[in-house]
C-alpha cells in the first residue's frame, strides 16, 4: 500500500467522523445531547488561542488542541494533510474539478500570495486581543460545520422532500404502494438519521443560501489552484504553518540523483517548494507524502532529525515585518468598522436579538462564539438561526432565536450542553427552565379578542410554563352596531414569562403574530431588565 | 352526579360480583349492541404510578370487551390508526397525554382482532420526537406491536371538509387512508372549551388548528363529522388521570386528579358528556357537547344509550 492510499484512508475516516458527529448532534433518549458531538472543535488550536486571547478563558476540553500543537511542532502540518475534514473536502473537490476539466500538467511552486493566510491570522489575533472572536468564523472546522448544518443538509433535505412529497400528496396509497420497498424506507431513514429527525422537517436558515454559496465558491476556487483555501486563506493553516517552523520530520532531497524533473511539484498539495525539487517550506507542506510517491528516481524522502540540526535545510515562512504591522493595523481597522454601531457602543439595545438560554452577556458572548453552528444543528425546533446582520456584523452567524420558526422548547437544554467555547454556558434543565431569554408582549392592535372581537386563547393554552405566564381576563368589548360582547383577553405575567416564544409560534396570525417575544427581561444582563420583580440577574 | 350512579351500580352489582370473579358486570339492556361502556377500578386503592398505568390497560381491555369486542370495529386485514392525545412534552403522571398503557392495550386488541397494521400517531405541539418519548406512548405502543408514526409536515394535504365554518384544512392522508381510526383522548381542562375530550382530540389530525379557537364548538363539530365519515367510530375517553387546571398543557402534579375510570363507545358526544360529569361539570355547559348534539353527532344524555358499567380489579 502506498503512502498516498494510507493517507486517503485516514482522511476519509476523519471526514466521516466529522460528518458523523454533525449528524449525531441531536437529543439522545432521556433528553441529553449525544456525548462528544462538539469534540472536533476541542482539537482546534485556533479556537483555543483566540478564546484565550479574547475571553481570557479556556474550556478544559479545549486543551486537547495542544495535542495538535505538539503534532505540528514535531511533524509539520500533518493536521492539514491528514486530518482536517475541510482540507479533505477541498482535496476531493480539486481532484473532481481536475477530472471534469483536465488541465495541462501543472507545476506548482510556492507563491508569495501564500503569505496572505499569515497576515489574515495576525489581523484576527489582534481582533481577538481586543475581545472579538470574529476570526474563528473562518476557522476551517467552523466553516465546514456551519456550511453543513445551515447549507448542505437543508439543501439536501429540500431536494429529498420535494422529490418525494408530490406523489404522496396526490395519492398517498399509490405512493405507499409504489415506494414501499425502496423510496419510502430510504426517505424515512434519511429523515430520521440524516436530516435530524422528525422535528427538523423542512429546516431552513436565514442566510443559508449565502453560507452555501460561499462554501461552494471556495470549493470552485480549487479549479484555479488546488487547495486554494488551504494554501492562501485558512487562518488555522497559518497558525499551524508558524508552528511548523522547524519540524523534526523534514523532506530531504538527494542532489546526486535528483534531475530536477519537477514531478514532485506536480501533485504537491501545498505548493511547498520554491524551486523545482528544492527549497522546501515546512510551513506550506501538508506532509501528504505524494511527492515521495511521485519521484521516479527515489531521490526524495521524509526523514526524522533533531531540531537543532540544520540539515535537511528548511526555508522559513518569510513574513515581512512591515506587512505584519500592516495586518495588525488592518485588524484594528476592521474591528473599528464592526464596532462603530450604536448597538456595539451601548447606545441602543436590540429587542429582536434573542440569544439562546445560557448565552453569556453580549460582549462576553461575542468574545467566545465561533459561529460554528453546533447549537443551530442540535436545536430540536429549528428556531435557533444564524444571524446575518441582526447582531451587527461582529455577530455574523452567531445564534439567535426566531420563535416564529421554532420556539425554545421548555424541556430542552441541548444547546447549553454542546457549545465548544461555552459562549452558551452549561445549564441543567431546571436552571434553564427558570432562565428568561426574553418577554412576550401582546399587540392589542392585532390580537383577536382585543382588536377583532373574536375569541381566541391559543397563546394561553400552549404556554408551557406550568403555572402559565399568560392569563386571561374577561373583558367586555364593544362590537360593531353598538353591542357588547364578553371575551377572554390574554395578558402576560412578566415574572413568569421566560420568552420561549411558544405563544408566538402558535399565534393564529402567522405573518405578523399578535404576540411577539423581544429580548426584554433577559436574565443574562441587568441592562435589559426594565420590569422590576423577580427577574434575577444571570 | 356520577357518584350517584356509582352507588346504584355498586348496589346492583353486589350479587353479580360473587358470580363473576373477573368483575365484569352487565348493566345495560341485553341483546342490543352496547353503545357505551364505563369501566371503573375496583381493585386496590393505593397504587403506584406504574400500577395506575397497568390498571388503565386492564380497564381498556375490559371496556372494549364489554362493548362487544374489538372485532366489532376492526375487520381482519384492516389498517388501524390509533389517535391518542400526544400533544405535550410531559410525563404520563402529569395527565397532559393519554395514558401509554391505554394505547398499548388498544394496539394489542386491534392486532388480536386481525388488524394488518396498527399505527399510532398524533400531531404534537411540542417537538414530536421528545413528546412521543416523554409521554411513554412511543415505547408502549411499539412494545405492543404498533408502528409508531411521526407525522410528516410536508405531507399534509388540503382537504375539503365542507363544514359549517371549516371548509378546507390540511389533513394527514395516511390517517385518512386507514380503514379504522380509533380516537383515544383523555379528559383535560381547557380554557376555551372548558374541557378537551373526544371531539377536540381530532384537532390532532389537521394542521394550522389554531384558527379553530375562534369558534371551537362549530369547528370541532365540523372535524368530528368529517372524521366520522372517515371510519372513526370507536372512541375511548380516559378518566384515569384527569387534568383539572392549567390545561391542556399542564405541568403541575397538583392539577392532576386520579379518577381511575374510563369510557369507551361509539358516540363522541355522549362520551364527552360523561367526561364533563366526571370532573363535576354540567355537559350542557360544554359548548362542543351541546353543539355536537345539535348537529346530530350524538346525544348529550349518555344514560339514554345502551350503557354498560363494569368494575375492573
PDB file of C-alpha atoms in Angstrom, chain B residues 35-239:
ATOM      1  CA  UNK B  35     -73.213   1.919  22.633  1.00  0.00           C
ATOM      2  CA  UNK B  36     -71.038   2.828  25.550  1.00  0.00           C
ATOM      3  CA  UNK B  37     -69.226   1.199  28.435  1.00  0.00           C
ATOM      4  CA  UNK B  38     -67.847   2.755  31.555  1.00  0.00           C
ATOM      5  CA  UNK B  39     -65.071   0.915  33.380  1.00  0.00           C
ATOM      6  CA  UNK B  40     -64.194   1.727  36.946  1.00  0.00           C
ATOM      7  CA  UNK B  41     -61.331   0.466  39.007  1.00  0.00           C
ATOM      8  CA  UNK B  42     -62.484  -1.605  41.939  1.00  0.00           C
ATOM      9  CA  UNK B  43     -59.113  -3.006  42.864  1.00  0.00           C
ATOM     10  CA  UNK B  44     -56.512  -1.815  45.331  1.00  0.00           C
ATOM     11  CA  UNK B  45     -56.833   1.793  46.409  1.00  0.00           C
ATOM     12  CA  UNK B  46     -53.262   2.949  46.816  1.00  0.00           C
ATOM     13  CA  UNK B  47     -51.465   2.469  43.552  1.00  0.00           C
ATOM     14  CA  UNK B  48     -48.042   3.456  42.359  1.00  0.00           C
ATOM     15  CA  UNK B  49     -47.743   5.246  39.027  1.00  0.00           C
ATOM     16  CA  UNK B  50     -46.790   2.022  37.289  1.00  0.00           C
ATOM     17  CA  UNK B  51     -49.756   0.248  38.869  1.00  0.00           C
ATOM     18  CA  UNK B  52     -52.093   3.007  37.738  1.00  0.00           C
ATOM     19  CA  UNK B  53     -50.821   2.576  34.187  1.00  0.00           C
ATOM     20  CA  UNK B  54     -51.280  -1.178  34.408  1.00  0.00           C
ATOM     21  CA  UNK B  55     -54.813  -0.754  35.721  1.00  0.00           C
ATOM     22  CA  UNK B  56     -55.560   1.641  32.863  1.00  0.00           C
ATOM     23  CA  UNK B  57     -54.549  -1.061  30.395  1.00  0.00           C
ATOM     24  CA  UNK B  58     -56.760  -3.625  32.122  1.00  0.00           C
ATOM     25  CA  UNK B  59     -59.757  -1.303  32.189  1.00  0.00           C
ATOM     26  CA  UNK B  60     -59.281  -0.595  28.491  1.00  0.00           C
ATOM     27  CA  UNK B  61     -59.383  -4.268  27.616  1.00  0.00           C
ATOM     28  CA  UNK B  62     -62.480  -4.874  29.727  1.00  0.00           C
ATOM     29  CA  UNK B  63     -64.289  -1.808  28.421  1.00  0.00           C
ATOM     30  CA  UNK B  64     -63.740  -2.807  24.810  1.00  0.00           C
ATOM     31  CA  UNK B  65     -64.749  -6.380  25.602  1.00  0.00           C
ATOM     32  CA  UNK B  66     -67.983  -5.147  27.152  1.00  0.00           C
ATOM     33  CA  UNK B  67     -68.603  -3.021  24.103  1.00  0.00           C
ATOM     34  CA  UNK B  68     -68.716  -6.175  22.029  1.00  0.00           C
ATOM     35  CA  UNK B  69     -65.035  -6.709  21.490  1.00  0.00           C
ATOM     36  CA  UNK B  70     -62.608  -5.112  19.098  1.00  0.00           C
ATOM     37  CA  UNK B  71     -63.842  -7.394  16.281  1.00  0.00           C
ATOM     38  CA  UNK B  72     -66.950  -5.252  16.141  1.00  0.00           C
ATOM     39  CA  UNK B  73     -64.818  -2.363  14.846  1.00  0.00           C
ATOM     40  CA  UNK B  74     -61.760  -3.951  13.281  1.00  0.00           C
ATOM     41  CA  UNK B  75     -62.014  -6.465  10.458  1.00  0.00           C
ATOM     42  CA  UNK B  76     -59.321  -8.925   9.504  1.00  0.00           C
ATOM     43  CA  UNK B  77     -56.671  -7.218   7.374  1.00  0.00           C
ATOM     44  CA  UNK B  78     -57.641  -3.694   8.364  1.00  0.00           C
ATOM     45  CA  UNK B  79     -55.128  -0.913   8.746  1.00  0.00           C
ATOM     46  CA  UNK B  80     -55.886   0.831  12.026  1.00  0.00           C
ATOM     47  CA  UNK B  81     -54.838   4.258  13.213  1.00  0.00           C
ATOM     48  CA  UNK B  82     -54.937   4.946  16.944  1.00  0.00           C
ATOM     49  CA  UNK B  83     -55.085   8.627  17.691  1.00  0.00           C
ATOM     50  CA  UNK B  84     -54.222   9.283  21.324  1.00  0.00           C
ATOM     51  CA  UNK B  85     -53.537  12.736  22.687  1.00  0.00           C
ATOM     52  CA  UNK B  86     -49.761  13.123  22.374  1.00  0.00           C
ATOM     53  CA  UNK B  87     -49.691  16.875  22.460  1.00  0.00           C
ATOM     54  CA  UNK B  88     -47.158  17.891  25.021  1.00  0.00           C
ATOM     55  CA  UNK B  89     -43.698  17.014  26.210  1.00  0.00           C
ATOM     56  CA  UNK B  90     -44.905  15.794  29.616  1.00  0.00           C
ATOM     57  CA  UNK B  91     -44.611  12.599  31.610  1.00  0.00           C
ATOM     58  CA  UNK B  92     -47.689  10.332  31.955  1.00  0.00           C
ATOM     59  CA  UNK B  93     -48.196  11.370  35.610  1.00  0.00           C
ATOM     60  CA  UNK B  94     -48.904  14.952  34.513  1.00  0.00           C
ATOM     61  CA  UNK B  95     -52.006  13.895  32.570  1.00  0.00           C
ATOM     62  CA  UNK B  96     -51.268  16.007  29.517  1.00  0.00           C
ATOM     63  CA  UNK B  97     -51.287  12.985  27.211  1.00  0.00           C
ATOM     64  CA  UNK B  98     -53.257   9.750  27.005  1.00  0.00           C
ATOM     65  CA  UNK B  99     -52.020   7.012  29.308  1.00  0.00           C
ATOM     66  CA  UNK B 100     -49.465   4.898  27.414  1.00  0.00           C
ATOM     67  CA  UNK B 101     -50.924   1.602  28.666  1.00  0.00           C
ATOM     68  CA  UNK B 102     -54.331   2.515  27.263  1.00  0.00           C
ATOM     69  CA  UNK B 103     -52.729   2.971  23.878  1.00  0.00           C
ATOM     70  CA  UNK B 104     -50.801  -0.283  24.256  1.00  0.00           C
ATOM     71  CA  UNK B 105     -53.982  -2.166  25.195  1.00  0.00           C
ATOM     72  CA  UNK B 106     -55.814  -0.782  22.161  1.00  0.00           C
ATOM     73  CA  UNK B 107     -52.921  -1.810  19.937  1.00  0.00           C
ATOM     74  CA  UNK B 108     -52.994  -5.369  21.283  1.00  0.00           C
ATOM     75  CA  UNK B 109     -56.764  -5.620  20.932  1.00  0.00           C
ATOM     76  CA  UNK B 110     -56.662  -4.366  17.362  1.00  0.00           C
ATOM     77  CA  UNK B 111     -53.926  -6.810  16.438  1.00  0.00           C
ATOM     78  CA  UNK B 112     -55.794  -9.664  18.120  1.00  0.00           C
ATOM     79  CA  UNK B 113     -58.882  -8.708  16.126  1.00  0.00           C
ATOM     80  CA  UNK B 114     -56.880  -9.304  12.963  1.00  0.00           C
ATOM     81  CA  UNK B 115     -55.639  -5.857  12.008  1.00  0.00           C
ATOM     82  CA  UNK B 116     -52.878  -5.990   9.421  1.00  0.00           C
ATOM     83  CA  UNK B 117     -51.111  -2.922  10.745  1.00  0.00           C
ATOM     84  CA  UNK B 118     -51.779  -0.715  13.733  1.00  0.00           C
ATOM     85  CA  UNK B 119     -50.358   2.774  13.517  1.00  0.00           C
ATOM     86  CA  UNK B 120     -50.134   5.190  16.408  1.00  0.00           C
ATOM     87  CA  UNK B 121     -49.569   8.873  15.918  1.00  0.00           C
ATOM     88  CA  UNK B 122     -50.587  12.432  16.675  1.00  0.00           C
ATOM     89  CA  UNK B 123     -49.556  15.939  15.671  1.00  0.00           C
ATOM     90  CA  UNK B 124     -47.961  17.324  18.835  1.00  0.00           C
ATOM     91  CA  UNK B 125     -47.494  20.965  19.709  1.00  0.00           C
ATOM     92  CA  UNK B 126     -44.098  20.296  21.263  1.00  0.00           C
ATOM     93  CA  UNK B 127     -41.276  18.678  19.248  1.00  0.00           C
ATOM     94  CA  UNK B 128     -42.643  15.278  18.243  1.00  0.00           C
ATOM     95  CA  UNK B 129     -39.560  13.183  18.922  1.00  0.00           C
ATOM     96  CA  UNK B 130     -39.306  14.243  22.528  1.00  0.00           C
ATOM     97  CA  UNK B 131     -43.062  14.347  23.075  1.00  0.00           C
ATOM     98  CA  UNK B 132     -43.637  10.797  21.852  1.00  0.00           C
ATOM     99  CA  UNK B 133     -40.829   9.695  24.156  1.00  0.00           C
ATOM    100  CA  UNK B 134     -41.815  11.592  27.328  1.00  0.00           C
ATOM    101  CA  UNK B 135     -45.457  10.595  27.004  1.00  0.00           C
ATOM    102  CA  UNK B 136     -44.344   6.965  27.188  1.00  0.00           C
ATOM    103  CA  UNK B 137     -46.606   6.227  24.237  1.00  0.00           C
ATOM    104  CA  UNK B 138     -43.888   5.555  21.670  1.00  0.00           C
ATOM    105  CA  UNK B 139     -42.277   2.838  23.789  1.00  0.00           C
ATOM    106  CA  UNK B 140     -45.550   1.289  24.969  1.00  0.00           C
ATOM    107  CA  UNK B 141     -47.146   1.220  21.515  1.00  0.00           C
ATOM    108  CA  UNK B 142     -44.035  -0.198  19.918  1.00  0.00           C
ATOM    109  CA  UNK B 143     -43.788  -2.914  22.550  1.00  0.00           C
ATOM    110  CA  UNK B 144     -47.410  -3.812  21.856  1.00  0.00           C
ATOM    111  CA  UNK B 145     -46.635  -4.245  18.164  1.00  0.00           C
ATOM    112  CA  UNK B 146     -47.755  -0.953  16.667  1.00  0.00           C
ATOM    113  CA  UNK B 147     -45.997   1.136  14.090  1.00  0.00           C
ATOM    114  CA  UNK B 148     -45.285   4.491  15.691  1.00  0.00           C
ATOM    115  CA  UNK B 149     -45.774   7.141  13.026  1.00  0.00           C
ATOM    116  CA  UNK B 150     -44.371  10.639  13.204  1.00  0.00           C
ATOM    117  CA  UNK B 151     -46.388  12.964  11.027  1.00  0.00           C
ATOM    118  CA  UNK B 152     -44.513  14.405   8.094  1.00  0.00           C
ATOM    119  CA  UNK B 153     -45.196  18.112   7.912  1.00  0.00           C
ATOM    120  CA  UNK B 154     -44.789  18.281   4.172  1.00  0.00           C
ATOM    121  CA  UNK B 155     -47.293  15.509   3.552  1.00  0.00           C
ATOM    122  CA  UNK B 156     -50.374  17.164   4.912  1.00  0.00           C
ATOM    123  CA  UNK B 157     -52.854  17.642   2.131  1.00  0.00           C
ATOM    124  CA  UNK B 158     -55.571  20.227   1.946  1.00  0.00           C
ATOM    125  CA  UNK B 159     -58.926  18.528   2.117  1.00  0.00           C
ATOM    126  CA  UNK B 160     -62.376  19.915   1.522  1.00  0.00           C
ATOM    127  CA  UNK B 161     -64.107  19.351   4.855  1.00  0.00           C
ATOM    128  CA  UNK B 162     -67.294  21.079   3.854  1.00  0.00           C
ATOM    129  CA  UNK B 163     -68.096  22.077   7.396  1.00  0.00           C
ATOM    130  CA  UNK B 164     -70.140  24.936   8.669  1.00  0.00           C
ATOM    131  CA  UNK B 165     -67.004  27.056   9.201  1.00  0.00           C
ATOM    132  CA  UNK B 166     -64.082  24.824   8.283  1.00  0.00           C
ATOM    133  CA  UNK B 167     -64.268  24.468   4.548  1.00  0.00           C
ATOM    134  CA  UNK B 168     -60.704  23.410   3.753  1.00  0.00           C
ATOM    135  CA  UNK B 169     -57.908  22.342   6.066  1.00  0.00           C
ATOM    136  CA  UNK B 170     -54.673  20.348   5.725  1.00  0.00           C
ATOM    137  CA  UNK B 171     -55.274  16.786   6.959  1.00  0.00           C
ATOM    138  CA  UNK B 172     -52.870  13.882   7.140  1.00  0.00           C
ATOM    139  CA  UNK B 173     -53.529  11.470   4.252  1.00  0.00           C
ATOM    140  CA  UNK B 174     -52.057   8.449   5.995  1.00  0.00           C
ATOM    141  CA  UNK B 175     -54.698   8.751   8.715  1.00  0.00           C
ATOM    142  CA  UNK B 176     -57.498   9.231   6.234  1.00  0.00           C
ATOM    143  CA  UNK B 177     -56.408   6.176   4.259  1.00  0.00           C
ATOM    144  CA  UNK B 178     -56.702   3.858   7.267  1.00  0.00           C
ATOM    145  CA  UNK B 179     -59.689   1.522   7.476  1.00  0.00           C
ATOM    146  CA  UNK B 180     -60.365   2.344  11.114  1.00  0.00           C
ATOM    147  CA  UNK B 181     -59.450   5.329  13.238  1.00  0.00           C
ATOM    148  CA  UNK B 182     -59.639   4.842  16.998  1.00  0.00           C
ATOM    149  CA  UNK B 183     -59.902   8.052  18.949  1.00  0.00           C
ATOM    150  CA  UNK B 184     -58.269   7.794  22.393  1.00  0.00           C
ATOM    151  CA  UNK B 185     -58.113  11.086  24.261  1.00  0.00           C
ATOM    152  CA  UNK B 186     -58.249  11.959  27.958  1.00  0.00           C
ATOM    153  CA  UNK B 187     -60.271  14.437  29.974  1.00  0.00           C
ATOM    154  CA  UNK B 188     -58.378  17.687  30.360  1.00  0.00           C
ATOM    155  CA  UNK B 189     -59.112  21.187  31.442  1.00  0.00           C
ATOM    156  CA  UNK B 190     -59.101  23.620  28.566  1.00  0.00           C
ATOM    157  CA  UNK B 191     -59.520  27.320  28.980  1.00  0.00           C
ATOM    158  CA  UNK B 192     -61.616  27.860  25.889  1.00  0.00           C
ATOM    159  CA  UNK B 193     -63.849  24.832  25.638  1.00  0.00           C
ATOM    160  CA  UNK B 194     -63.571  24.268  29.437  1.00  0.00           C
ATOM    161  CA  UNK B 195     -62.701  20.662  28.706  1.00  0.00           C
ATOM    162  CA  UNK B 196     -60.916  18.862  25.920  1.00  0.00           C
ATOM    163  CA  UNK B 197     -62.112  15.348  25.224  1.00  0.00           C
ATOM    164  CA  UNK B 198     -63.082  13.130  22.304  1.00  0.00           C
ATOM    165  CA  UNK B 199     -64.242  15.674  19.788  1.00  0.00           C
ATOM    166  CA  UNK B 200     -61.465  18.130  20.408  1.00  0.00           C
ATOM    167  CA  UNK B 201     -58.871  15.396  20.137  1.00  0.00           C
ATOM    168  CA  UNK B 202     -59.472  15.391  16.394  1.00  0.00           C
ATOM    169  CA  UNK B 203     -57.585  18.648  16.132  1.00  0.00           C
ATOM    170  CA  UNK B 204     -54.505  16.424  16.054  1.00  0.00           C
ATOM    171  CA  UNK B 205     -55.248  15.176  12.561  1.00  0.00           C
ATOM    172  CA  UNK B 206     -55.052  18.618  10.999  1.00  0.00           C
ATOM    173  CA  UNK B 207     -52.511  21.396  10.647  1.00  0.00           C
ATOM    174  CA  UNK B 208     -52.992  25.033  11.498  1.00  0.00           C
ATOM    175  CA  UNK B 209     -55.507  24.116  14.170  1.00  0.00           C
ATOM    176  CA  UNK B 210     -55.014  27.459  15.916  1.00  0.00           C
ATOM    177  CA  UNK B 211     -57.668  29.076  13.782  1.00  0.00           C
ATOM    178  CA  UNK B 212     -60.369  26.841  15.250  1.00  0.00           C
ATOM    179  CA  UNK B 213     -60.300  28.511  18.630  1.00  0.00           C
ATOM    180  CA  UNK B 214     -62.354  31.417  17.395  1.00  0.00           C
ATOM    181  CA  UNK B 215     -65.348  29.152  17.341  1.00  0.00           C
ATOM    182  CA  UNK B 216     -64.360  25.866  18.873  1.00  0.00           C
ATOM    183  CA  UNK B 217     -67.766  24.151  19.158  1.00  0.00           C
ATOM    184  CA  UNK B 218     -68.593  24.575  15.488  1.00  0.00           C
ATOM    185  CA  UNK B 219     -65.089  23.820  14.231  1.00  0.00           C
ATOM    186  CA  UNK B 220     -64.798  20.729  16.421  1.00  0.00           C
ATOM    187  CA  UNK B 221     -68.158  19.512  15.168  1.00  0.00           C
ATOM    188  CA  UNK B 222     -67.015  20.091  11.582  1.00  0.00           C
ATOM    189  CA  UNK B 223     -63.925  17.951  12.089  1.00  0.00           C
ATOM    190  CA  UNK B 224     -65.829  15.292  14.027  1.00  0.00           C
ATOM    191  CA  UNK B 225     -68.340  14.943  11.216  1.00  0.00           C
ATOM    192  CA  UNK B 226     -65.532  14.617   8.715  1.00  0.00           C
ATOM    193  CA  UNK B 227     -63.729  12.009  10.812  1.00  0.00           C
ATOM    194  CA  UNK B 228     -66.908  10.042  11.366  1.00  0.00           C
ATOM    195  CA  UNK B 229     -67.173   9.699   7.620  1.00  0.00           C
ATOM    196  CA  UNK B 230     -63.532   8.589   7.626  1.00  0.00           C
ATOM    197  CA  UNK B 231     -64.168   5.425   9.623  1.00  0.00           C
ATOM    198  CA  UNK B 232     -63.689   6.874  13.072  1.00  0.00           C
ATOM    199  CA  UNK B 233     -66.382   5.016  15.036  1.00  0.00           C
ATOM    200  CA  UNK B 234     -64.636   3.917  18.221  1.00  0.00           C
ATOM    201  CA  UNK B 235     -63.747   6.322  20.974  1.00  0.00           C
ATOM    202  CA  UNK B 236     -62.083   5.695  24.294  1.00  0.00           C
ATOM    203  CA  UNK B 237     -62.023   8.523  26.793  1.00  0.00           C
ATOM    204  CA  UNK B 238     -59.506   8.273  29.611  1.00  0.00           C
ATOM    205  CA  UNK B 239     -60.534   9.378  33.061  1.00  0.00           C
TER     206      UNK B 239
END
